Short mmCIF file of C-alpha atoms in Angstrom, two decimals:
data_model
loop_
_atom_site.label_atom_id
_atom_site.label_comp_id
_atom_site.label_asym_id
_atom_site.label_seq_id
_atom_site.Cartn_x
_atom_site.Cartn_y
_atom_site.Cartn_z
CA MET A 1 0.00 0.00 0.00
CA LYS A 2 1.39 3.38 -0.99
CA ILE A 3 1.95 5.70 1.97
CA MET A 4 0.72 9.24 1.38
CA LYS A 5 3.38 11.84 2.13
CA LYS A 6 2.43 15.01 3.92
CA LEU A 7 1.69 17.90 1.54
CA PHE A 8 3.36 21.14 2.63
CA GLY A 9 2.28 23.41 -0.19
CA SER A 10 2.69 24.18 -3.88
CA VAL A 11 5.11 26.13 -6.06
CA ILE A 12 3.80 29.54 -7.09
CA THR A 13 6.83 31.30 -8.60
CA GLY A 14 10.63 31.27 -8.80
CA SER A 15 13.63 30.60 -11.03
CA LEU A 16 16.36 28.03 -11.52
CA LEU A 17 19.06 30.35 -10.14
CA GLU A 18 17.18 31.99 -7.30
CA GLY A 19 15.04 29.08 -6.13
CA PHE A 20 11.27 28.81 -5.77
CA ILE A 21 8.51 30.28 -3.63
CA VAL A 22 6.12 27.76 -2.13
CA ARG A 23 2.77 28.78 -0.70
CA LEU A 24 2.26 26.68 2.41
CA GLN A 25 -1.00 24.88 3.09
CA PRO A 26 -3.20 26.62 5.72
CA SER A 27 -3.29 23.36 7.67
CA VAL A 28 0.52 23.22 8.02
CA ALA A 29 1.77 24.28 11.44
CA LEU A 30 4.59 26.78 10.93
CA GLN A 31 6.69 25.16 13.67
CA GLU A 32 6.94 22.09 11.39
CA ILE A 33 8.71 24.15 8.73
CA LYS A 34 12.30 25.11 9.49
CA THR A 35 15.17 26.48 7.47
CA GLY A 36 17.37 23.58 6.48
CA LYS A 37 14.45 21.14 6.24
CA PHE A 38 14.66 18.59 3.43
CA VAL A 39 11.62 18.49 1.07
CA SER A 40 10.76 17.38 -2.46
CA ILE A 41 8.91 18.96 -5.39
CA GLU A 42 7.14 16.52 -7.70
CA SER A 43 6.61 17.64 -11.28
CA ASP A 44 6.21 15.75 -14.58
CA GLY A 45 7.75 12.53 -13.25
CA ASN A 46 10.75 14.34 -11.69
CA LYS A 47 11.42 14.83 -7.97
CA PHE A 48 13.38 17.93 -7.07
CA PHE A 49 15.04 17.37 -3.69
CA SER A 50 15.38 20.75 -2.04
CA LEU A 51 16.30 22.68 1.08
CA ILE A 52 14.11 25.30 2.72
CA THR A 53 16.31 28.42 2.91
CA ASP A 54 13.86 31.09 4.15
CA LEU A 55 10.31 31.62 5.46
CA LYS A 56 7.99 34.60 5.06
CA LEU A 57 4.51 35.77 6.11
CA GLU A 58 2.33 37.21 3.32
CA VAL A 59 -1.07 38.91 2.90
CA THR A 60 -3.17 39.32 -0.26
CA ASN A 61 -4.22 42.84 0.72
CA PRO A 62 -2.06 45.20 2.79
CA ASP A 63 -5.21 46.74 4.31
CA ILE A 64 -5.52 43.62 6.45
CA LEU A 65 -2.41 44.69 8.34
CA VAL A 66 -3.94 48.06 9.24
CA LEU A 67 -6.48 46.45 11.55
CA PRO A 68 -5.45 42.83 12.21
CA PRO A 69 -7.81 40.50 14.11
CA SER A 70 -7.33 40.40 17.85
CA ALA A 71 -6.31 37.26 19.70
CA HIS A 72 -9.99 36.60 20.60
CA GLU A 73 -11.38 36.95 17.05
CA HIS A 74 -10.89 33.30 16.14
CA LEU A 75 -13.56 33.18 13.47
CA LEU A 76 -12.18 36.18 11.58
CA HIS A 77 -8.68 34.78 11.86
CA ASN A 78 -9.75 31.41 10.44
CA ILE A 79 -11.60 33.06 7.56
CA LEU A 80 -8.55 35.15 6.65
CA LYS A 81 -6.31 32.07 6.86
CA LYS A 82 -8.23 30.32 4.11
CA ARG A 83 -7.42 32.92 1.46
CA ASP A 84 -5.95 36.23 2.56
CA ILE A 85 -3.10 35.52 4.97
CA TYR A 86 -0.57 32.81 4.36
CA ALA A 87 3.08 31.82 4.70
CA THR A 88 5.61 31.08 2.00
CA ALA A 89 8.84 29.11 2.01
CA HIS A 90 11.82 29.84 -0.20
CA ILE A 91 13.27 26.53 -1.35
CA LYS A 92 16.30 25.72 -3.45
CA PRO A 93 16.36 22.48 -5.47
CA MET A 94 19.76 20.79 -5.12
CA VAL A 95 19.39 17.58 -7.16
CA VAL A 96 16.65 16.00 -9.24
CA LEU A 97 15.63 12.34 -9.37
CA ASP A 98 14.35 11.64 -12.88
CA ARG A 99 11.76 9.10 -13.90
CA PHE A 100 14.53 6.50 -14.34
CA ASN A 101 15.65 6.99 -10.70
CA ARG A 102 18.87 8.72 -11.75
CA VAL A 103 20.19 11.47 -9.48
CA MET A 104 21.03 14.43 -11.72
CA PRO A 105 22.04 18.10 -11.38
CA VAL A 106 19.09 20.51 -11.53
CA LYS A 107 18.85 21.91 -15.08
CA THR A 108 15.10 22.42 -15.40
CA ILE A 109 12.27 23.78 -13.27
CA PRO A 110 9.04 22.38 -11.83
CA SER A 111 5.67 23.55 -13.18
CA HIS A 112 3.34 26.04 -11.56
CA PHE A 113 1.53 24.65 -8.51
CA ALA A 114 3.74 21.55 -8.38
CA PRO A 115 3.15 19.92 -4.97
CA VAL A 116 5.83 20.07 -2.26
CA HIS A 117 5.95 17.06 0.05
CA GLU A 118 7.92 15.87 2.99
CA VAL A 119 10.54 13.26 2.15
CA ASP A 120 10.50 9.72 3.49
CA SER A 121 13.17 7.18 4.39
CA HIS A 122 13.10 5.73 0.87
CA ASP A 123 13.87 9.17 -0.61
CA VAL A 124 16.72 9.74 1.84
CA ALA A 125 18.30 6.37 1.01
CA LEU A 126 17.96 7.03 -2.73
CA ILE A 127 19.75 10.37 -2.45
CA PHE A 128 22.35 9.74 0.24
CA GLY A 129 22.99 6.00 -0.03
CA ASP A 130 22.56 3.15 2.42
CA GLU A 131 25.03 1.75 4.95
CA LYS A 132 23.84 -1.76 4.10
CA GLU A 133 25.45 -1.68 0.65
CA PRO A 134 28.22 -4.32 0.50
CA ASP A 135 31.04 -2.05 -0.73
CA LYS A 136 30.91 -0.08 2.57
CA ARG A 137 31.05 3.26 0.76
CA PHE A 138 28.35 4.87 2.87
CA PHE A 139 28.49 5.79 6.53
CA ASN A 140 25.75 7.33 8.66
CA ILE A 141 26.73 10.69 10.17
CA GLY A 142 23.31 11.96 11.24
CA TYR A 143 19.64 12.46 10.43
CA PRO A 144 17.63 15.12 8.55
CA LEU A 145 15.72 17.60 10.69
CA ASP A 146 12.62 15.98 12.22
CA MET A 147 13.46 12.55 10.79
CA ASP A 148 15.16 9.41 12.05
CA THR A 149 16.44 8.12 8.69
CA PRO A 150 20.26 8.06 8.33
CA VAL A 151 22.05 10.55 6.10
CA CYS A 152 25.23 8.93 4.76
CA ILE A 153 28.42 10.38 3.39
CA ASN A 154 30.35 8.57 0.69
CA LEU A 155 33.65 7.61 2.34
CA ASP A 156 35.30 6.75 -0.99
CA LYS A 157 34.71 10.33 -2.13
CA LEU A 158 35.60 11.77 1.27
CA VAL A 159 39.17 10.43 1.12
CA GLU A 160 39.68 11.64 -2.46
CA ARG A 161 40.26 15.20 -1.24
CA SER A 162 41.07 17.21 1.85
CA ASN A 163 38.06 18.07 4.02
CA GLY A 164 37.03 20.39 6.85
CA ILE A 165 34.95 20.28 10.03
CA PHE A 166 34.11 23.74 11.35
CA GLY A 167 32.12 25.26 14.19
CA LYS A 168 32.60 27.62 17.08
CA THR A 169 33.76 26.32 20.48
CA GLY A 170 31.23 24.06 22.18
CA THR A 171 29.26 23.04 19.08
CA GLY A 172 30.55 19.45 19.09
CA LYS A 173 33.27 19.58 16.41
CA THR A 174 35.34 16.97 18.25
CA PHE A 175 32.40 14.56 18.51
CA ILE A 176 31.61 14.95 14.80
CA THR A 177 35.28 14.43 13.96
CA ARG A 178 35.42 11.32 16.13
CA VAL A 179 32.35 9.89 14.37
CA VAL A 180 33.90 10.48 10.92
CA LEU A 181 37.24 8.96 11.94
CA ALA A 182 35.49 5.95 13.46
CA GLY A 183 33.62 5.51 10.16
CA LEU A 184 36.87 5.46 8.20
CA ILE A 185 38.34 2.88 10.59
CA HIS A 186 35.15 0.80 10.64
CA ASN A 187 34.81 0.74 6.84
CA GLU A 188 38.59 0.53 6.20
CA LYS A 189 38.65 3.37 3.67
CA ALA A 190 41.82 5.21 4.77
CA ILE A 191 44.49 5.25 7.46
CA ASN A 192 44.19 8.07 9.97
CA LEU A 193 47.06 10.05 11.45
CA VAL A 194 45.54 12.25 14.14
CA PHE A 195 47.45 15.04 15.89
CA ASP A 196 45.49 14.94 19.14
CA MET A 197 46.17 18.27 20.83
CA HIS A 198 43.99 17.72 23.90
CA SER A 199 44.09 13.90 24.18
CA GLU A 200 40.44 13.58 23.10
CA TYR A 201 40.63 10.94 20.39
CA GLY A 202 42.70 8.12 21.85
CA LEU A 203 41.58 6.64 25.16
CA GLN A 204 38.58 8.59 26.45
CA ALA A 205 37.20 12.11 26.57
CA ARG A 206 34.82 14.05 28.76
CA LYS A 207 31.29 14.47 27.45
CA GLU A 208 29.76 17.91 27.79
CA GLY A 209 26.44 18.41 29.57
CA ASN A 210 24.78 18.43 32.95
CA ASN A 211 25.43 14.74 33.56
CA GLU A 212 29.08 14.79 32.64
CA SER A 213 30.50 11.41 31.75
CA PHE A 214 33.22 9.96 29.57
CA VAL A 215 33.05 8.61 26.05
CA LYS A 216 35.30 6.04 24.46
CA GLY A 217 38.25 7.08 22.35
CA LEU A 218 39.25 5.44 19.09
CA LYS A 219 41.93 3.30 20.77
CA THR A 220 39.30 2.02 23.19
CA LEU A 221 36.81 1.37 20.38
CA PHE A 222 39.32 -0.28 18.03
CA PRO A 223 42.10 -1.64 20.30
CA THR A 224 43.77 -3.69 17.56
CA LYS A 225 43.47 -1.03 14.86
CA VAL A 226 44.77 2.10 16.61
CA ALA A 227 48.23 2.87 18.01
CA ILE A 228 49.15 5.74 20.34
CA PHE A 229 52.39 7.64 19.81
CA SER A 230 52.84 9.83 22.88
CA LEU A 231 54.90 12.95 23.59
CA ASP A 232 53.88 12.62 27.25
CA PRO A 233 53.85 8.88 28.12
CA ASP A 234 53.28 9.62 31.83
CA SER A 235 50.03 11.40 30.97
CA THR A 236 48.93 8.51 28.76
CA ARG A 237 49.56 6.05 31.61
CA ARG A 238 47.72 8.20 34.14
CA ARG A 239 44.67 8.08 31.90
CA GLY A 240 44.73 4.29 31.92
CA GLY A 241 46.57 3.55 28.70
CA MET A 242 49.97 2.49 27.49
CA PRO A 243 51.68 4.32 24.64
CA ASP A 244 52.68 2.07 21.77
CA VAL A 245 55.61 4.40 21.02
CA GLU A 246 57.17 7.20 23.07
CA ILE A 247 58.13 10.06 20.79
CA VAL A 248 61.63 11.52 20.93
CA ILE A 249 62.65 14.33 18.54
CA PRO A 250 66.31 15.22 17.92
CA TYR A 251 67.25 18.87 17.39
CA GLN A 252 68.51 17.91 13.96
CA ALA A 253 64.95 17.05 12.92
CA VAL A 254 63.86 20.70 13.11
CA HIS A 255 64.11 22.46 9.75
CA VAL A 256 63.69 26.17 9.11
CA GLU A 257 60.49 25.30 7.22
CA ASP A 258 59.05 23.97 10.49
CA VAL A 259 59.67 27.34 12.14
CA LEU A 260 57.76 29.16 9.37
CA SER A 261 54.44 27.95 10.76
CA LEU A 262 55.42 29.46 14.13
CA GLN A 263 55.91 32.95 12.72
CA ASP A 264 52.61 34.31 14.05
CA GLU A 265 52.65 32.24 17.24
CA LEU A 266 56.14 33.47 18.20
CA ASN A 267 55.72 36.93 16.65
CA LEU A 268 58.84 36.33 14.58
CA HIS A 269 59.85 39.13 12.24
CA SER A 270 60.85 38.18 8.69
CA THR A 271 64.43 39.24 9.46
CA ALA A 272 64.59 36.59 12.21
CA LEU A 273 63.52 33.94 9.70
CA GLU A 274 66.16 35.17 7.29
CA ALA A 275 68.68 34.77 10.10
CA ALA A 276 67.50 31.17 10.60
CA TYR A 277 68.18 30.45 6.93
CA LEU A 278 71.68 31.92 7.30
CA VAL A 279 72.42 29.69 10.31
CA ALA A 280 71.08 26.65 8.44
CA ALA A 281 73.13 27.48 5.36
CA LYS A 282 76.32 27.30 7.44
CA TYR A 283 75.54 24.54 9.95
CA LYS A 284 73.08 22.41 7.94
CA ARG A 285 71.13 19.96 10.12
CA ASP A 286 72.84 21.17 13.30
CA TRP A 287 71.62 24.74 12.88
CA LEU A 288 69.18 24.75 15.83
CA GLU A 289 71.55 23.08 18.29
CA VAL A 290 74.34 25.50 17.33
CA LEU A 291 71.99 28.49 17.67
CA LEU A 292 70.86 27.43 21.15
CA SER A 293 74.43 26.75 22.29
CA ARG A 294 75.74 30.15 21.14
CA GLY A 295 73.31 32.28 23.14
CA GLY A 296 76.14 33.76 25.19
CA ASP A 297 78.02 35.32 22.26
CA ILE A 298 75.24 36.57 20.00
CA LYS A 299 77.32 39.39 18.55
CA ASP A 300 80.22 37.17 17.48
CA PHE A 301 77.86 34.49 16.21
CA ALA A 302 75.91 37.00 14.12
CA GLN A 303 79.12 38.34 12.61
CA GLU A 304 80.27 34.80 11.87
CA ILE A 305 77.21 33.97 9.75
CA GLY A 306 76.59 37.45 8.35
CA ALA A 307 73.34 38.19 10.17
CA HIS A 308 72.12 41.18 12.15
CA PRO A 309 72.72 40.64 15.91
CA GLU A 310 69.21 41.73 16.87
CA SER A 311 67.67 39.24 14.42
CA ILE A 312 69.80 36.40 15.85
CA ALA A 313 68.95 37.48 19.39
CA ALA A 314 65.22 37.49 18.64
CA LEU A 315 65.44 34.06 17.01
CA TYR A 316 67.40 32.69 19.96
CA ARG A 317 64.93 34.04 22.52
CA LYS A 318 61.91 32.64 20.71
CA LEU A 319 63.33 29.16 20.11
CA LYS A 320 65.09 28.70 23.44
CA ARG A 321 61.87 27.31 24.92
CA ILE A 322 62.54 24.12 22.91
CA GLU A 323 65.26 23.30 25.46
CA ARG A 324 62.60 22.94 28.15
CA LEU A 325 60.69 20.26 26.24
CA PRO A 326 61.81 16.80 27.47
CA PHE A 327 61.03 14.99 24.20
CA PHE A 328 63.62 17.07 22.33
CA LYS A 329 67.02 15.41 22.60
CA SER A 330 70.49 16.33 21.52
CA ASN A 331 72.41 13.46 20.00
CA ASN A 332 74.91 12.84 17.27
CA GLN A 333 72.59 10.54 15.35
CA GLY A 334 70.53 13.51 14.17
CA GLU A 335 68.00 12.64 11.53
CA LYS A 336 68.48 8.90 12.09
CA GLN A 337 66.53 8.99 15.34
CA LEU A 338 63.56 10.76 13.76
CA HIS A 339 63.86 8.47 10.75
CA SER A 340 63.54 5.50 13.09
CA MET A 341 60.33 6.88 14.58
CA VAL A 342 58.89 7.68 11.15
CA ASP A 343 59.85 4.15 10.07
CA GLN A 344 57.79 2.85 12.99
CA MET A 345 54.85 5.00 11.90
CA MET A 346 55.14 3.71 8.33
CA GLU A 347 55.26 0.13 9.64
CA TYR A 348 51.98 0.68 11.45
CA ILE A 349 50.44 2.43 8.44
CA ASP A 350 51.48 -0.36 6.06
CA ARG A 351 49.78 -2.83 8.42
CA GLY A 352 46.57 -0.82 8.32
CA MET A 353 47.00 0.61 11.82
CA HIS A 354 45.72 4.11 12.60
CA ILE A 355 47.95 6.47 14.59
CA ILE A 356 47.03 9.02 17.23
CA VAL A 357 49.79 11.39 18.30
CA GLU A 358 48.99 12.41 21.89
CA PHE A 359 50.40 15.64 23.31
CA GLY A 360 49.44 14.99 26.94
CA ASN A 361 50.20 18.05 29.04
CA TYR A 362 52.15 19.75 26.24
CA THR A 363 49.12 21.50 24.79
CA SER A 364 50.64 24.82 23.77
CA THR A 365 50.04 25.86 20.18
CA PHE A 366 53.82 26.26 19.83
CA VAL A 367 54.44 22.55 20.55
CA TYR A 368 51.46 21.41 18.49
CA LEU A 369 52.50 23.35 15.39
CA LEU A 370 56.15 22.35 15.65
CA ILE A 371 55.63 18.61 16.21
CA ALA A 372 52.85 18.28 13.61
CA ASN A 373 55.03 19.99 11.00
CA ILE A 374 58.11 17.88 11.75
CA ILE A 375 56.29 14.55 11.61
CA THR A 376 54.05 15.42 8.66
CA ARG A 377 56.97 16.66 6.57
CA ARG A 378 58.77 13.34 7.00
CA ILE A 379 55.64 11.21 6.49
CA HIS A 380 54.83 13.16 3.33
CA ALA A 381 58.37 12.58 2.03
CA GLU A 382 57.93 8.84 2.63
CA TYR A 383 54.64 8.91 0.74
CA VAL A 384 56.17 10.78 -2.19
CA ALA A 385 58.86 8.07 -2.44
CA LYS A 386 56.29 5.26 -2.17
CA THR A 387 54.05 6.85 -4.80
CA GLU A 388 56.92 7.34 -7.23
CA LYS A 389 57.92 3.69 -6.73
CA PHE A 390 54.34 2.59 -7.44
CA LEU A 391 54.16 4.75 -10.58
CA GLY A 392 57.41 3.20 -11.74
CA THR A 393 56.49 -0.46 -11.14
CA HIS A 394 52.68 -0.40 -11.57
CA ASN A 395 52.73 -3.21 -9.03
CA LYS A 396 49.48 -3.13 -7.06
CA GLY A 397 51.36 -4.30 -3.98
CA ASP A 398 53.44 -1.09 -4.06
CA GLU A 399 50.40 1.22 -4.02
CA PRO A 400 50.42 3.34 -0.83
CA LYS A 401 47.46 3.19 1.53
CA LYS A 402 45.39 6.37 1.57
CA LEU A 403 46.38 8.55 4.52
CA LEU A 404 44.15 11.18 6.13
CA ILE A 405 45.95 13.58 8.49
CA THR A 406 43.74 15.30 11.07
CA ILE A 407 44.85 18.64 12.50
CA GLU A 408 43.12 20.93 14.96
CA GLU A 409 43.61 24.71 15.12
CA ALA A 410 43.92 24.45 11.35
CA HIS A 411 44.04 28.23 10.77
CA LYS A 412 47.45 28.22 12.48
CA PHE A 413 48.79 25.79 9.86
CA LEU A 414 46.91 27.14 6.86
CA ASN A 415 46.73 30.92 7.20
CA PRO A 416 47.55 32.79 3.97
CA ILE A 417 51.28 32.99 4.80
CA ALA A 418 51.82 29.49 6.21
CA ALA A 419 49.71 27.78 3.53
CA LYS A 420 52.17 28.89 0.86
CA GLN A 421 55.29 27.79 2.76
CA THR A 422 54.51 24.78 4.96
CA ILE A 423 53.89 21.10 4.33
CA PHE A 424 50.18 21.35 5.17
CA GLY A 425 49.62 23.95 2.47
CA THR A 426 51.46 21.69 0.05
CA ILE A 427 49.23 18.72 0.92
CA ALA A 428 46.05 20.81 0.64
CA ARG A 429 47.02 21.97 -2.85
CA GLU A 430 48.11 18.54 -4.08
CA MET A 431 44.54 17.12 -4.04
CA ARG A 432 45.80 13.71 -2.79
CA LYS A 433 48.38 13.45 -5.58
CA TYR A 434 50.57 11.39 -3.23
CA TYR A 435 47.72 9.55 -1.43
CA VAL A 436 47.79 12.02 1.48
CA SER A 437 44.93 14.38 2.37
CA LEU A 438 43.90 16.53 5.33
CA LEU A 439 40.97 16.68 7.69
CA VAL A 440 41.12 20.19 9.11
CA VAL A 441 39.19 20.97 12.31
CA ASP A 442 38.78 24.61 13.24
CA GLN A 443 36.58 27.23 14.90
CA ARG A 444 37.88 30.07 12.73
CA PRO A 445 37.65 29.15 9.04
CA SER A 446 38.08 32.82 8.09
CA GLY A 447 41.72 32.48 9.22
CA ILE A 448 42.43 29.78 6.62
CA ASP A 449 43.80 30.76 3.24
CA PRO A 450 40.78 31.20 0.88
CA GLU A 451 42.49 29.12 -1.81
CA VAL A 452 42.80 26.19 0.62
CA LEU A 453 39.20 26.60 1.82
CA SER A 454 37.91 26.51 -1.75
CA GLN A 455 39.78 23.25 -2.41
CA LEU A 456 38.33 21.36 0.55
CA GLY A 457 36.15 18.64 -0.93
CA THR A 458 33.63 18.17 1.87
CA LYS A 459 32.71 20.54 4.70
CA ILE A 460 30.78 19.68 7.84
CA VAL A 461 29.82 22.98 9.42
CA ALA A 462 28.34 23.40 12.90
CA GLN A 463 27.14 26.77 14.21
CA LEU A 464 29.33 29.79 13.44
CA SER A 465 28.52 33.24 14.78
CA ASP A 466 31.16 35.41 13.11
CA GLU A 467 30.07 36.74 9.73
CA ARG A 468 33.60 36.37 8.34
CA ASP A 469 33.67 32.70 9.32
CA ILE A 470 30.30 32.07 7.64
CA GLN A 471 31.49 33.83 4.50
CA GLY A 472 34.81 31.96 4.56
CA VAL A 473 33.28 28.52 4.88
CA LEU A 474 30.87 29.16 1.99
CA ASN A 475 33.58 30.42 -0.39
CA GLY A 476 33.64 28.37 -3.58
CA ILE A 477 30.30 26.66 -2.78
CA ASN A 478 27.47 26.61 -5.31
CA ASN A 479 24.37 28.27 -3.84
CA GLY A 480 26.57 29.63 -1.05
CA THR A 481 24.51 32.82 -0.70
CA MET A 482 21.31 30.85 -0.19
CA LEU A 483 22.95 28.56 2.35
CA ARG A 484 24.03 31.50 4.50
CA GLY A 485 20.64 31.73 6.18
CA VAL A 486 20.59 27.98 6.77
CA LEU A 487 24.01 28.09 8.39
CA ALA A 488 23.09 31.06 10.56
CA SER A 489 20.01 29.25 11.92
CA LEU A 490 21.76 26.08 13.15
CA ASP A 491 21.28 25.09 16.78
CA SER A 492 24.29 25.58 19.05
CA LYS A 493 24.84 21.83 19.50
CA LYS A 494 24.39 18.60 17.55
CA GLN A 495 23.43 20.22 14.25
CA ALA A 496 25.55 20.70 11.17
CA LEU A 497 25.29 21.63 7.52
CA VAL A 498 27.02 19.00 5.36
CA LEU A 499 28.00 19.93 1.83
CA GLY A 500 30.51 19.11 -0.85
CA HIS A 501 32.10 16.25 -2.73
CA ALA A 502 31.20 13.33 -0.43
CA ILE A 503 27.49 14.07 -0.11
CA THR A 504 24.92 14.21 -2.90
CA MET A 505 23.41 17.55 -1.88
CA PRO A 506 23.78 20.03 0.99
CA VAL A 507 21.69 18.97 3.98
CA VAL A 508 21.23 19.99 7.61
CA ILE A 509 21.56 17.07 10.00
CA GLN A 510 21.14 16.23 13.64
CA THR A 511 24.55 14.69 14.15
CA ARG A 512 24.81 11.02 15.02
CA GLU A 513 25.12 10.30 18.72
CA TYR A 514 28.46 9.00 19.93
CA ASP A 515 27.05 6.63 22.54
CA ASN A 516 26.60 2.96 23.47
CA GLU A 517 24.54 2.30 20.36
CA PHE A 518 27.35 3.72 18.25
CA TYR A 519 29.91 1.59 20.11
CA LYS A 520 27.89 -1.55 19.33
CA ALA A 521 27.76 -0.65 15.64
CA MET A 522 31.53 -0.17 15.56
CA ALA A 523 32.23 -3.38 17.52
CA ALA A 524 31.26 -5.52 14.53
CA THR A 525 34.72 -4.98 13.00
CA MET A 526 36.86 -5.61 16.08
CA SER A 527 39.27 -8.52 15.72
CA PHE A 528 40.06 -10.97 18.46
CA LYS A 529 43.79 -10.22 18.41
CA THR A 530 45.20 -8.17 21.22
CA SER A 531 47.25 -5.04 20.60
CA GLN A 532 50.36 -6.86 21.79
CA GLN A 533 49.79 -9.70 19.32
CA LEU A 534 49.58 -7.22 16.47
CA ILE A 535 52.71 -5.39 17.63
CA ASP A 536 54.53 -8.74 17.82
CA GLU A 537 53.49 -9.43 14.22
CA ILE A 538 54.80 -6.06 13.07
CA PHE A 539 58.15 -6.27 14.83
#
């Protein structure tokens, strides 16, 4: 038996570019109609799947507004509702399902008075895919407004490009990110390398709310699939875990390029960076250790390398804090020690293990930027070599595994200056040329280079309040102007606008809960091997 869908109204006017005006049925309660709601227009065998982008109250005669009915004049109000006062919705068709059930771009328009209906679970599955499909392309990340039918993203498309998750503090960015990463692990679509600034992705994290509790981290959910590399092993142990690898960084691993991303954080003048290049030109890989050891004779040292003393002094003062970080070591092996750690990371990656780099109590932006740059630069170099080998042999066994690198505070890595000079800007521009892409998580998308923002394939956007951030996140998006109102009306928690390459059309979702039900869904892929057994296999 065919189920009748609820009729919201009918199309009365509009255009392909600007969208359509729908006159709502008098019987429709206005609280049922929200910006961001997912509806369909049916016309001549086509179904135009659309988003409501605005709502408006209308009257047929402006004289009605001169003397409106009072709250007690129910009869007059009901009479006017039948013909003279009404509400309209502005809707924008995003895709069309033709009579052959093909999802197509919108290139035509519905007819006058075409009916507008609510969508059902069958429609949602047709447009966004179904998790039950055997190729495991689709993964549920939430539900349309006022519905309980899953909206899926296409994970195969997600890992084809770099992506972004945005929202102001407290909107649940970390929970959304954790759901997406769990989906990639669960469906085995890419290897994750997560730079976990606040130790929220590995073992457990605090859940916000009145009844504060803890949620499972990815290591806890997938104990045999996730490894923890820790800068602060004592912190990892105090939180009930054991680091798989304790990170040690030699001074020789720090390149001048790694300091470029710290320019804003350290308030480094360009002349100080030029001085760093002069030191590196003379002392090669030992440049940082030599700089830190010559702090007592700045004037002589500056004269020796041909730099201005004040520039050397500023560089020395800013970088001296590295000496206080216990994971930085001075040794004569130099790059070999870092190479050994990167080799360990590549061993895990080649085995299909996901890596979380925990920072423990070292949560300063300075440390986060420096360590993420050092490790990513070396990992990227390994991937370039592996890709070139694969292109040379065409041996399927040499093909690198797709790697998705997750970074928080992304505007620090990808501001207009850093994006042109650092490894993260390089990766963002390469469009996964070397099998490496980014997942950038940030509360200030306006701080990210517009070129990088426009190249992000998929964006999951929670509430943003700053107009510049809203404008920034919609740069390069079709129908971006119309989506502005939708984005501005999101709830402060557990709602997001999803748009871009990995989803068929923009849609507002209630984000999927990260709870016991989610844990059970993820548990289906856990193996019976222990972490130690897998480590023994690797080494």
